[in-house]
Coordinates of C-alpha atoms in Angstrom, one line a residue:
M1378 CA 0.0 0.0 0.0
L1379 CA 1.3 3.4 -0.9
K1380 CA 2.1 5.5 2.1
H1381 CA 0.4 9.0 2.1
A1382 CA 2.7 11.9 2.8
V1383 CA 1.9 13.5 6.2
I1384 CA 0.9 17.2 5.9
P1385 CA 3.4 19.5 7.7
F1386 CA 2.2 20.8 11.1
L1387 CA -0.3 23.7 10.7
V1388 CA -1.4 25.8 13.7
G1389 CA -4.7 26.7 12.2
A1390 CA -7.2 23.9 11.9
G1391 CA -9.0 25.8 9.2
L1392 CA -5.9 25.8 7.0
L1393 CA -5.7 22.1 7.3
A1394 CA -9.4 21.5 6.7
V1395 CA -9.3 23.3 3.3
T1396 CA -6.2 21.6 1.9
P1397 CA -7.3 20.2 -1.5
L1398 CA -7.9 16.5 -1.0
S1399 CA -6.6 15.8 -4.5
Q1400 CA -3.1 16.9 -3.4
A1401 CA -3.0 15.5 0.1
A1402 CA -4.1 12.7 2.4
S1403 CA -7.7 12.6 3.7
N1404 CA -8.2 14.6 6.9
L1405 CA -10.9 14.9 9.4
V1406 CA -11.0 17.7 12.0
F1407 CA -13.1 17.2 15.1
C1408 CA -14.0 20.3 17.2
S1409 CA -13.7 18.8 20.7
E1410 CA -14.8 20.6 23.8
G1411 CA -11.8 20.3 26.1
S1412 CA -8.3 19.2 26.7
P1413 CA -7.8 15.6 28.0
A1414 CA -6.1 15.2 31.4
G1415 CA -3.9 12.5 29.9
F1416 CA -3.8 9.6 27.5
D1417 CA -3.8 6.6 29.8
P1418 CA -7.5 5.5 29.7
G1419 CA -7.2 3.5 33.0
Q1420 CA -6.7 6.6 35.0
Y1421 CA -9.7 8.5 33.9
T1422 CA -13.5 8.5 33.9
T1423 CA -14.6 11.3 31.5
G1424 CA -15.6 11.3 27.9
T1425 CA -13.1 14.0 27.1
D1426 CA -10.3 11.8 28.2
F1427 CA -11.7 8.6 26.5
D1428 CA -12.4 10.3 23.2
A1429 CA -8.7 11.4 23.0
S1430 CA -7.3 8.0 24.0
A1431 CA -9.4 4.9 24.3
E1432 CA -11.6 5.7 21.3
T1433 CA -8.7 6.5 19.0
M1434 CA -5.5 4.7 20.0
F1435 CA -6.5 1.6 22.0
N1436 CA -8.5 -1.6 21.9
R1437 CA -10.1 -3.8 24.6
L1438 CA -10.4 -7.6 24.9
T1439 CA -14.1 -7.1 24.1
Q1440 CA -15.7 -4.1 22.4
F1441 CA -19.1 -2.6 21.8
Q1442 CA -20.5 -2.5 18.3
R1443 CA -20.3 0.9 16.8
G1444 CA -23.3 3.0 17.8
G1445 CA -24.7 0.2 20.1
T1446 CA -24.5 -1.6 23.4
Q1447 CA -24.0 -5.2 22.0
V1448 CA -20.6 -6.7 22.9
E1449 CA -18.5 -8.3 20.2
P1450 CA -14.9 -9.7 20.0
G1451 CA -12.0 -7.2 20.2
L1452 CA -8.5 -8.2 21.0
A1453 CA -10.0 -11.5 22.2
T1454 CA -11.6 -13.5 19.4
S1455 CA -13.7 -15.6 21.8
W1456 CA -14.1 -16.5 25.4
D1457 CA -15.3 -19.4 27.6
V1458 CA -17.2 -19.0 30.8
S1459 CA -17.2 -21.7 33.5
P1460 CA -20.5 -23.2 34.7
D1461 CA -20.2 -21.3 38.0
N1462 CA -19.6 -18.0 36.1
L1463 CA -16.4 -17.4 38.0
T1464 CA -13.8 -18.2 35.4
Y1465 CA -13.4 -16.4 32.1
T1466 CA -10.9 -17.8 29.5
F1467 CA -10.0 -15.4 26.7
H1468 CA -8.5 -16.5 23.3
L1469 CA -6.5 -13.7 22.0
R1470 CA -6.3 -12.3 18.4
Q1471 CA -3.1 -13.2 16.6
G1472 CA -1.1 -10.8 14.4
V1473 CA -2.1 -7.6 16.1
K1474 CA 0.6 -4.9 16.0
F1475 CA 1.3 -2.2 18.5
H1476 CA 1.9 1.3 17.1
T1477 CA 5.3 2.3 15.7
T1478 CA 6.2 5.9 16.5
D1479 CA 9.4 8.0 16.8
Y1480 CA 9.5 7.1 20.5
F1481 CA 8.7 3.4 20.3
K1482 CA 9.2 0.5 17.8
P1483 CA 7.7 -2.8 19.0
T1484 CA 9.7 -6.0 18.4
R1485 CA 6.7 -8.3 18.8
N1486 CA 2.9 -8.5 18.3
F1487 CA 0.2 -8.2 21.0
N1488 CA 0.1 -11.3 23.3
A1489 CA -1.0 -12.4 26.8
D1490 CA 1.8 -10.5 28.5
D1491 CA 0.1 -7.2 27.5
V1492 CA -3.2 -8.3 29.1
L1493 CA -1.3 -9.3 32.3
F1494 CA 0.5 -6.0 32.4
T1495 CA -2.6 -4.0 31.8
F1496 CA -4.7 -5.6 34.6
N1497 CA -1.9 -6.4 37.0
R1498 CA -1.0 -2.7 37.0
M1499 CA -4.5 -2.0 38.3
L1500 CA -4.6 -5.0 40.6
D1501 CA -1.2 -4.8 42.3
K1502 CA 0.1 -1.6 43.9
D1503 CA 3.4 -3.3 44.5
M1504 CA 4.2 -4.2 40.9
P1505 CA 7.3 -2.3 39.7
F1506 CA 5.6 -0.1 37.1
R1507 CA 2.9 0.9 39.6
K1508 CA 5.5 1.7 42.3
A1509 CA 7.5 3.8 39.8
Y1510 CA 4.5 5.6 38.6
P1511 CA 1.9 5.6 41.4
T1512 CA -1.6 6.1 39.9
E1513 CA -5.2 5.3 40.8
F1514 CA -7.7 3.5 38.5
P1515 CA -11.1 4.9 39.5
Y1516 CA -13.3 2.9 37.2
F1517 CA -11.6 -0.3 38.0
T1518 CA -12.0 0.2 41.8
D1519 CA -15.4 1.9 41.6
M1520 CA -16.8 -1.3 40.2
G1521 CA -15.0 -3.4 42.7
M1522 CA -12.9 -5.2 40.1
D1523 CA -9.8 -4.8 42.1
A1524 CA -11.3 -6.9 44.9
N1525 CA -13.2 -9.3 42.7
I1526 CA -10.5 -10.5 40.4
T1527 CA -8.6 -13.0 42.5
K1528 CA -6.3 -14.5 39.8
L1529 CA -5.1 -13.6 36.4
E1530 CA -3.1 -16.2 34.5
K1531 CA -1.3 -16.6 31.2
L1532 CA -2.0 -20.1 29.9
D1533 CA 0.0 -19.4 26.8
D1534 CA 0.9 -16.5 24.6
A1535 CA -2.6 -16.5 23.1
T1536 CA -4.7 -17.4 26.2
V1537 CA -5.5 -15.7 29.5
R1538 CA -7.8 -16.6 32.3
F1539 CA -9.5 -14.4 34.9
T1540 CA -10.8 -15.9 38.1
L1541 CA -13.4 -14.0 40.1
K1542 CA -14.3 -14.1 43.8
D1543 CA -18.0 -13.4 43.1
V1544 CA -20.2 -13.6 40.1
D1545 CA -20.1 -10.4 38.1
A1546 CA -23.0 -10.4 35.6
A1547 CA -21.5 -7.4 33.7
F1548 CA -17.9 -8.7 33.5
I1549 CA -17.8 -9.0 29.7
Q1550 CA -19.4 -5.6 29.2
N1551 CA -17.0 -4.0 31.8
L1552 CA -14.0 -5.3 29.8
A1553 CA -15.3 -3.5 26.7
M1554 CA -15.2 -0.1 28.6
S1555 CA -12.6 2.5 27.9
F1556 CA -10.6 2.0 31.1
A1557 CA -9.8 -1.6 30.2
S1558 CA -7.8 -0.5 27.1
I1559 CA -4.8 -2.8 26.6
Q1560 CA -1.3 -1.4 27.0
S1561 CA 2.0 -2.6 25.7
A1562 CA 4.0 -4.5 28.3
E1563 CA 7.1 -4.1 26.1
Y1564 CA 6.7 -0.3 26.0
A1565 CA 6.1 -0.2 29.7
D1566 CA 9.4 -2.2 30.3
K1567 CA 11.2 0.3 28.0
L1568 CA 9.8 3.3 30.0
L1569 CA 10.7 1.7 33.3
K1570 CA 14.3 1.1 32.2
E1571 CA 14.5 4.7 31.1
G1572 CA 13.1 6.0 34.3
K1573 CA 10.2 7.6 32.5
P1574 CA 7.1 5.5 33.4
E1575 CA 4.9 8.6 33.4
N1576 CA 5.3 8.8 29.7
I1577 CA 2.7 6.1 29.3
N1578 CA 0.2 8.9 30.0
Q1579 CA 1.9 11.5 27.7
Q1580 CA 3.2 9.4 24.8
P1581 CA 0.7 6.6 24.4
I1582 CA 1.2 3.3 22.5
G1583 CA -1.8 1.2 21.7
T1584 CA -3.2 -1.2 19.0
G1585 CA -6.0 1.1 17.9
P1586 CA -7.0 2.6 14.5
F1587 CA -5.1 5.9 15.1
V1588 CA -1.5 6.6 16.1
F1589 CA -0.6 9.4 18.4
S1590 CA 1.4 12.2 16.7
R1591 CA 1.5 15.3 18.9
Y1592 CA -0.5 17.3 21.5
Q1593 CA -0.7 21.0 22.2
K1594 CA -2.7 21.6 25.3
D1595 CA -5.9 23.7 24.8
A1596 CA -5.1 23.7 21.0
Q1597 CA -5.1 20.4 19.2
I1598 CA -4.2 16.7 19.2
R1599 CA -3.0 15.1 16.0
Y1600 CA -3.2 11.4 15.0
K1601 CA -2.3 9.4 11.9
G1602 CA -4.3 6.6 10.5
N1603 CA -2.9 3.2 11.6
K1604 CA -1.9 1.5 8.3
E1605 CA -1.2 -1.7 10.1
Y1606 CA -4.5 -1.9 12.0
W1607 CA -5.9 -5.4 12.4
K1608 CA -9.3 -4.3 11.1
P1609 CA -8.1 -2.2 8.1
D1610 CA -11.6 -1.3 6.9
D1611 CA -12.0 0.8 10.1
V1612 CA -9.3 3.2 9.1
R1613 CA -10.6 5.5 6.4
I1614 CA -8.9 8.8 7.5
D1615 CA -5.2 9.5 7.1
N1616 CA -5.0 12.4 9.6
L1617 CA -7.4 12.9 12.5
I1618 CA -7.2 16.2 14.3
F1619 CA -8.9 17.2 17.5
A1620 CA -9.3 21.0 17.4
I1621 CA -9.9 21.8 21.1
T1622 CA -12.5 24.5 21.2
T1623 CA -14.2 25.1 24.5
D1624 CA -16.7 27.7 23.3
A1625 CA -19.8 26.0 21.8
S1626 CA -20.6 29.0 19.6
V1627 CA -17.1 29.0 18.2
R1628 CA -17.3 25.3 17.5
M1629 CA -20.5 25.8 15.5
Q1630 CA -18.9 28.6 13.4
K1631 CA -15.9 26.4 12.7
L1632 CA -18.3 23.7 11.5
K1633 CA -20.2 26.0 9.2
K1634 CA -16.9 27.3 7.7
N1635 CA -15.7 23.7 7.2
E1636 CA -12.8 24.3 9.6
C1637 CA -14.0 21.1 11.3
Q1638 CA -16.1 18.4 9.9
V1639 CA -17.6 17.0 13.1
T1640 CA -18.2 18.8 16.4
A1641 CA -19.5 18.1 19.9
Y1642 CA -22.3 19.3 22.1
P1643 CA -24.2 22.1 20.3
R1644 CA -26.1 24.6 22.4
P1645 CA -29.9 24.0 22.3
A1646 CA -30.3 27.4 20.6
D1647 CA -28.0 26.4 17.8
I1648 CA -29.9 23.2 16.9
K1649 CA -32.6 24.6 14.6
P1650 CA -30.2 26.8 12.5
L1651 CA -27.8 23.8 12.2
E1652 CA -30.6 21.5 11.0
E1653 CA -31.5 24.1 8.3
D1654 CA -28.0 24.3 6.9
K1655 CA -27.9 22.2 3.7
N1656 CA -24.1 21.7 4.1
L1657 CA -24.6 19.9 7.4
Q1658 CA -26.2 16.8 8.7
M1659 CA -27.7 16.6 12.2
P1660 CA -28.3 13.0 13.4
H1661 CA -29.8 12.8 16.9
Q1662 CA -31.2 10.2 19.4
A1663 CA -32.5 9.9 22.9
G1664 CA -29.5 10.2 25.3
F1665 CA -28.5 7.4 27.5
N1666 CA -27.6 9.9 30.1
L1667 CA -28.5 11.8 33.3
G1668 CA -27.7 15.3 34.4
Y1669 CA -28.0 15.7 38.2
I1670 CA -27.2 17.5 41.4
S1671 CA -24.9 15.5 43.7
Y1672 CA -25.2 16.3 47.5
N1673 CA -22.1 15.6 49.6
V1674 CA -23.8 13.7 52.5
T1675 CA -20.7 14.1 54.7
H1676 CA -20.9 17.9 54.7
K1677 CA -23.1 19.9 57.0
P1678 CA -26.0 20.7 56.6
L1679 CA -26.3 18.3 53.7
D1680 CA -25.7 15.3 56.0
N1681 CA -29.3 15.9 57.2
L1682 CA -31.9 14.1 55.0
K1683 CA -34.4 16.9 55.6
V1684 CA -32.0 19.5 54.2
R1685 CA -31.5 17.3 51.0
Q1686 CA -35.3 16.9 50.8
A1687 CA -35.7 20.6 51.0
L1688 CA -33.2 21.4 48.4
D1689 CA -34.7 18.7 46.1
M1690 CA -38.3 20.2 46.5
A1691 CA -37.0 23.7 45.8
V1692 CA -35.7 22.8 42.4
D1693 CA -37.9 24.1 39.6
K1694 CA -37.0 21.3 37.1
K1695 CA -39.5 22.4 34.5
H1696 CA -38.0 25.9 34.4
I1697 CA -34.5 24.4 34.1
L1698 CA -35.6 22.1 31.3
E1699 CA -37.1 25.0 29.3
A1700 CA -34.2 27.4 29.9
V1701 CA -31.2 25.0 29.8
Y1702 CA -32.3 22.1 27.5
Q1703 CA -34.7 24.2 25.4
G1704 CA -36.8 21.2 24.3
A1705 CA -33.8 18.9 23.8
G1706 CA -34.4 16.8 26.9
Q1707 CA -36.8 15.2 29.3
L1708 CA -37.4 15.5 33.1
A1709 CA -35.4 12.9 35.1
V1710 CA -36.9 11.1 38.1
N1711 CA -34.5 8.3 38.8
A1712 CA -30.7 7.8 39.0
M1713 CA -30.6 6.3 35.5
P1714 CA -32.5 6.9 32.2
P1715 CA -35.8 5.2 31.4
T1716 CA -34.2 3.3 28.5
Q1717 CA -32.1 1.3 31.0
W1718 CA -33.5 -2.1 31.7
S1719 CA -34.7 -2.4 35.3
Y1720 CA -35.8 1.3 35.4
D1721 CA -38.6 1.6 38.1
T1722 CA -41.5 3.5 36.5
S1723 CA -43.4 3.5 39.8
I1724 CA -41.1 6.1 41.4
K1725 CA -42.3 9.7 41.3
D1726 CA -40.7 13.0 42.3
A1727 CA -41.7 14.7 45.6
G1728 CA -42.7 17.6 43.4
F1729 CA -41.8 21.3 43.3
D1730 CA -42.9 22.7 46.7
P1731 CA -40.8 25.7 48.1
E1732 CA -43.1 26.2 51.1
K1733 CA -42.7 22.6 52.2
A1734 CA -39.0 23.0 51.6
K1735 CA -38.9 26.0 53.9
A1736 CA -40.7 24.0 56.6
L1737 CA -38.2 21.1 56.3
L1738 CA -35.3 23.5 56.7
K1739 CA -36.9 24.9 59.8
E1740 CA -37.4 21.4 61.2
A1741 CA -33.7 20.7 60.5
G1742 CA -32.7 23.8 62.4
V1743 CA -31.1 25.4 59.4
A1744 CA -30.9 29.2 59.7
E1745 CA -32.1 31.4 56.9
G1746 CA -29.1 32.7 54.9
T1747 CA -27.1 29.5 55.4
E1748 CA -24.4 29.3 52.7
I1749 CA -23.4 26.3 50.7
Q1750 CA -21.2 25.9 47.7
L1751 CA -22.7 24.9 44.4
W1752 CA -20.2 23.6 41.9
A1753 CA -20.8 24.2 38.2
M1754 CA -19.0 22.3 35.4
P1755 CA -16.8 24.5 33.2
V1756 CA -17.6 22.3 30.1
Q1757 CA -20.6 21.1 28.1
R1758 CA -21.4 17.5 28.4
P1759 CA -24.1 15.4 26.7
Y1760 CA -26.1 15.5 29.9
N1761 CA -25.8 19.2 30.6
P1762 CA -25.5 21.8 27.8
N1763 CA -25.1 24.8 30.1
A1764 CA -24.0 24.1 33.7
K1765 CA -23.4 27.8 34.4
L1766 CA -27.0 28.8 33.6
M1767 CA -28.3 25.8 35.5
A1768 CA -26.3 26.8 38.5
E1769 CA -27.6 30.3 38.4
L1770 CA -31.2 29.0 38.2
L1771 CA -30.6 26.7 41.2
Q1772 CA -29.1 29.6 43.1
Q1773 CA -32.3 31.6 42.5
D1774 CA -34.5 28.6 43.5
W1775 CA -32.6 27.9 46.7
A1776 CA -32.5 31.6 47.6
K1777 CA -36.3 31.5 47.8
I1778 CA -36.1 29.0 50.7
G1779 CA -33.3 30.8 52.5
I1780 CA -30.2 28.9 51.2
K1781 CA -27.4 31.0 49.8
A1782 CA -25.6 29.1 47.1
K1783 CA -22.1 30.3 46.2
I1784 CA -21.3 29.1 42.6
V1785 CA -17.8 27.6 42.3
S1786 CA -16.0 26.3 39.2
Y1787 CA -12.6 25.0 38.2
E1788 CA -10.9 23.7 35.0
W1789 CA -12.5 20.4 34.1
G1790 CA -9.7 18.1 35.2
E1791 CA -9.3 20.0 38.5
Y1792 CA -13.1 20.0 39.0
I1793 CA -13.2 16.2 38.8
K1794 CA -10.1 15.8 40.9
R1795 CA -11.3 18.0 43.7
A1796 CA -14.8 16.5 43.6
K1797 CA -13.4 13.0 44.1
A1798 CA -11.4 14.3 47.0
G1799 CA -14.7 15.3 48.6
E1800 CA -14.4 19.1 48.5
T1801 CA -17.9 19.8 47.1
D1802 CA -21.1 20.6 48.9
A1803 CA -23.6 20.4 46.0
M1804 CA -22.3 19.9 42.5
L1805 CA -23.6 19.7 39.0
I1806 CA -22.5 16.5 37.3
G1807 CA -23.9 13.8 35.2
W1808 CA -23.3 10.5 33.5
S1809 CA -23.6 8.8 30.2
G1810 CA -23.9 5.0 30.5
D1811 CA -20.8 3.0 29.6
N1812 CA -22.0 -0.5 29.1
G1813 CA -25.8 -0.9 29.1
D1814 CA -25.9 -2.5 32.5
P1815 CA -27.7 -1.0 35.6
D1816 CA -24.6 -1.5 37.8
N1817 CA -22.9 1.1 35.7
W1818 CA -25.3 3.7 37.2
L1819 CA -26.3 2.3 40.6
G1820 CA -22.9 0.8 41.5
T1821 CA -20.4 3.1 39.8
L1822 CA -22.1 6.3 41.0
F1823 CA -23.4 5.4 44.5
S1824 CA -21.6 2.4 45.9
C1825 CA -19.1 2.4 48.8
D1826 CA -16.5 1.0 46.4
A1827 CA -16.9 4.3 44.4
L1828 CA -16.3 6.6 47.4
N1829 CA -12.9 7.8 46.0
G1830 CA -14.2 7.8 42.5
N1831 CA -17.4 8.8 40.8
N1832 CA -19.5 8.7 44.1
F1833 CA -19.1 12.5 44.5
G1834 CA -21.8 12.6 47.2
K1835 CA -19.8 10.2 49.4
F1836 CA -23.0 8.2 50.0
C1837 CA -22.2 4.8 51.5
N1838 CA -25.1 2.7 53.0
Q1839 CA -24.8 -1.0 53.8
D1840 CA -28.5 -1.7 53.1
Y1841 CA -28.1 -0.2 49.7
E1842 CA -24.8 -2.2 49.2
K1843 CA -26.6 -5.4 49.8
L1844 CA -29.1 -4.6 47.0
I1845 CA -26.6 -3.7 44.3
K1846 CA -24.1 -6.3 45.2
G1847 CA -26.8 -8.9 45.3
A1848 CA -28.0 -7.8 41.8
K1849 CA -24.5 -8.0 40.4
A1850 CA -23.9 -11.4 41.8
T1851 CA -26.6 -13.2 39.8
V1852 CA -27.0 -13.7 36.1
D1853 CA -30.8 -14.0 36.5
Q1854 CA -32.0 -10.8 34.9
S1855 CA -35.5 -10.9 36.6
K1856 CA -33.8 -11.2 40.0
R1857 CA -31.4 -8.4 39.1
T1858 CA -34.3 -6.2 37.9
E1859 CA -36.1 -6.6 41.2
L1860 CA -33.1 -5.7 43.3
Y1861 CA -32.2 -2.7 41.1
K1862 CA -35.8 -1.4 41.5
Q1863 CA -35.4 -1.6 45.3
A1864 CA -32.1 0.2 45.0
Q1865 CA -33.7 3.0 43.0
Q1866 CA -36.4 3.3 45.7
F1867 CA -33.7 3.5 48.3
L1868 CA -31.9 6.4 46.5
K1869 CA -35.2 8.2 46.1
Q1870 CA -35.7 8.0 49.9
Q1871 CA -32.1 9.0 50.9
L1872 CA -31.6 11.6 48.1
P1873 CA -27.8 11.7 47.6
L1874 CA -28.9 13.3 44.3
T1875 CA -31.6 15.3 42.6
P1876 CA -32.0 14.0 39.0
I1877 CA -32.6 16.9 36.6
A1878 CA -32.8 15.7 33.0
H1879 CA -32.0 13.2 30.3
S1880 CA -30.9 15.1 27.2
T1881 CA -31.4 14.4 23.5
V1882 CA -28.0 13.9 21.9
Y1883 CA -27.3 15.9 18.6
Q1884 CA -24.2 15.3 16.6
P1885 CA -23.6 18.1 14.0
M1886 CA -21.3 17.3 11.1
R1887 CA -20.6 18.2 7.5
A1888 CA -22.8 16.6 4.9
N1889 CA -19.8 14.7 3.4
V1890 CA -18.9 12.8 6.6
Q1891 CA -19.7 9.1 6.1
D1892 CA -20.7 6.4 8.6
F1893 CA -20.3 8.3 11.8
K1894 CA -22.3 6.5 14.6
I1895 CA -23.7 8.3 17.6
S1896 CA -22.4 6.4 20.7
P1897 CA -25.1 5.6 23.3
F1898 CA -22.2 6.1 25.8
G1899 CA -21.6 9.7 24.9
L1900 CA -18.2 9.0 23.2
N1901 CA -16.9 10.3 19.9
S1902 CA -15.3 7.5 17.8
F1903 CA -13.8 7.9 14.4
Y1904 CA -12.9 4.3 13.4
G1905 CA -15.1 3.3 10.4
V1906 CA -15.7 7.0 9.6
G1907 CA -14.8 8.5 6.2
I1908 CA -14.9 11.7 4.3
K1909 CA -16.6 11.8 0.8
D1910 CA -14.7 13.9 -1.7

C-alpha cells in the first residue's frame, strides 16, 4: 500500500481543513470541547479523556458494536465462561501490532503479556511499574474489580484466564469499557528502564485505529491513521485532528466554515439553525444519560436528610428544562434513564414545593441565609448543555427558601479531581452510560466502592450495598431487575442526588462525513468514519 505523505504541522485547523484532497491525504477535524487530562485510559472517567485516548488509539479484549451496546470480540476473538460464572478464559487475536512511533518501535505483536501488564498494574500496587508511577484507576475500583479479580493467569501467549471471587453479571461488558484498554508491556518495560514510566500517559502506545502524533494543550491533538490496523476497513482517515474549542458557539462557526467536519455538544439554541444548513447533517437520538445535582452527604448541613429533601423540593425542574435544555431533553426522576432495563416506572418525584422545603429546613434547624457551595461544570457534556446557567437558576431557587448558594467552578480536570477528594457541597455533574448495565449507574455512582471515584456525594449505605451487590452477583435478569428497582427506591428515599434531565444527543457534522455513529455512551469514535470527496 502506498504511504500517504503527512501534511506539515499547521497551527490553524482551518488551514488544514481546506487543503485540497486531490493533493494530500484525507483529513478529518473534530472540534472537541476540552483538553484531556492525559492519554492513559485506565486513570480517567470522563468522555473528554476517553475520546482522546481509548476511542482513537486503543482496543479492549471485548468491544461494543459501533453505535450500540452489543458486545463483540475485540483483542479477544472468543471467550469461555465456567458453569459457576467465576472463570473467564479469553482466546487472543493473533497478528495484532502495537503502534510504531518516533519514540517506540515494537519487536513483537500483541500477546498475553500485554493483558497481564494492563490488569496487574490496576490490581497490584506493589508491581514495579505501579510503584515507579503511582496512579489510581477509579473505574476499576469503583466497580470493585480490584477486589473481585482473584487470579489472572497466562495459559500461553494466546490465552489468558481471569478468576473472580464473586459472580459479576456485567464482567464481559465491563472489559469493553474504555478504562480496560490494553497497554503494551514491552513499551512499559522500556519506559521503566529509562526511568520515565509517566510517559505512558503522555506518549501513548496502543493497537487502535489511530497513532498518536502530537498534542498541544488547549489547542489540538494530531493522530495518523494506523496503516497496520488489524481491522483495516475501520481506518478511512489518514489524519485525524482534535481542534480543542471550549466555546460552543465557536465550534458551530468552525463547523459552518468547514474548519472542522464533526463537532461536539451544540447549544440548544443552535440546533434549529444547524438543522436548516444544507451543508450539514444533524443526526440525533435519545440520550442514554443523566444530568443531576450531587449532594455531599458528609458535609453539614447536607448530612441531614431533611435538608436534602428541602433542596430537592425547591428545584424548579420544568423551568430548568425549558431554559437550559430548550426542548432537547426530558425530566429525570431516577438515578438512571428510562431506556435502561430495570428502570422503576413507579417512582415519582416529591414535586416542586418551596413552602414545604422551607418548613423542612426549619425542622432541621437550618438558619435562613445559610451558605453552601454549588459547583458548576466548566464544560458542556451530553447530559448538561449549560451548567453555568443551570447553577444560576438553582441559586435563585434555593435563595427563595433561605439557602445562599455560592457558585464555584474549576478547570474540568481540576473540577473532577477536587470533587473526588470530597471538596464539594452540592455539585452539577452527570453520567452517560458506559456498558448498558444497571450497575454502571447504581454501582459506579453510589456504591461504597466508588467513594474515592465517581461517588461524588460520598454516599455509603450497607443496606443499599446489599441490594446492588446482590444484583451484580446473579445472572438471572429478573432477580437483578427486582433488586435494582429496590435500589432506585432507596436512593429516592435517601436523596444523595436530585435527578434533573436526560438530554437528547445531537451530533452536528458536515454533509460529506460518512458512517459516523452516535455512541449511546456519549463518546466520539472515528474508526469506520470516512470523508466523501
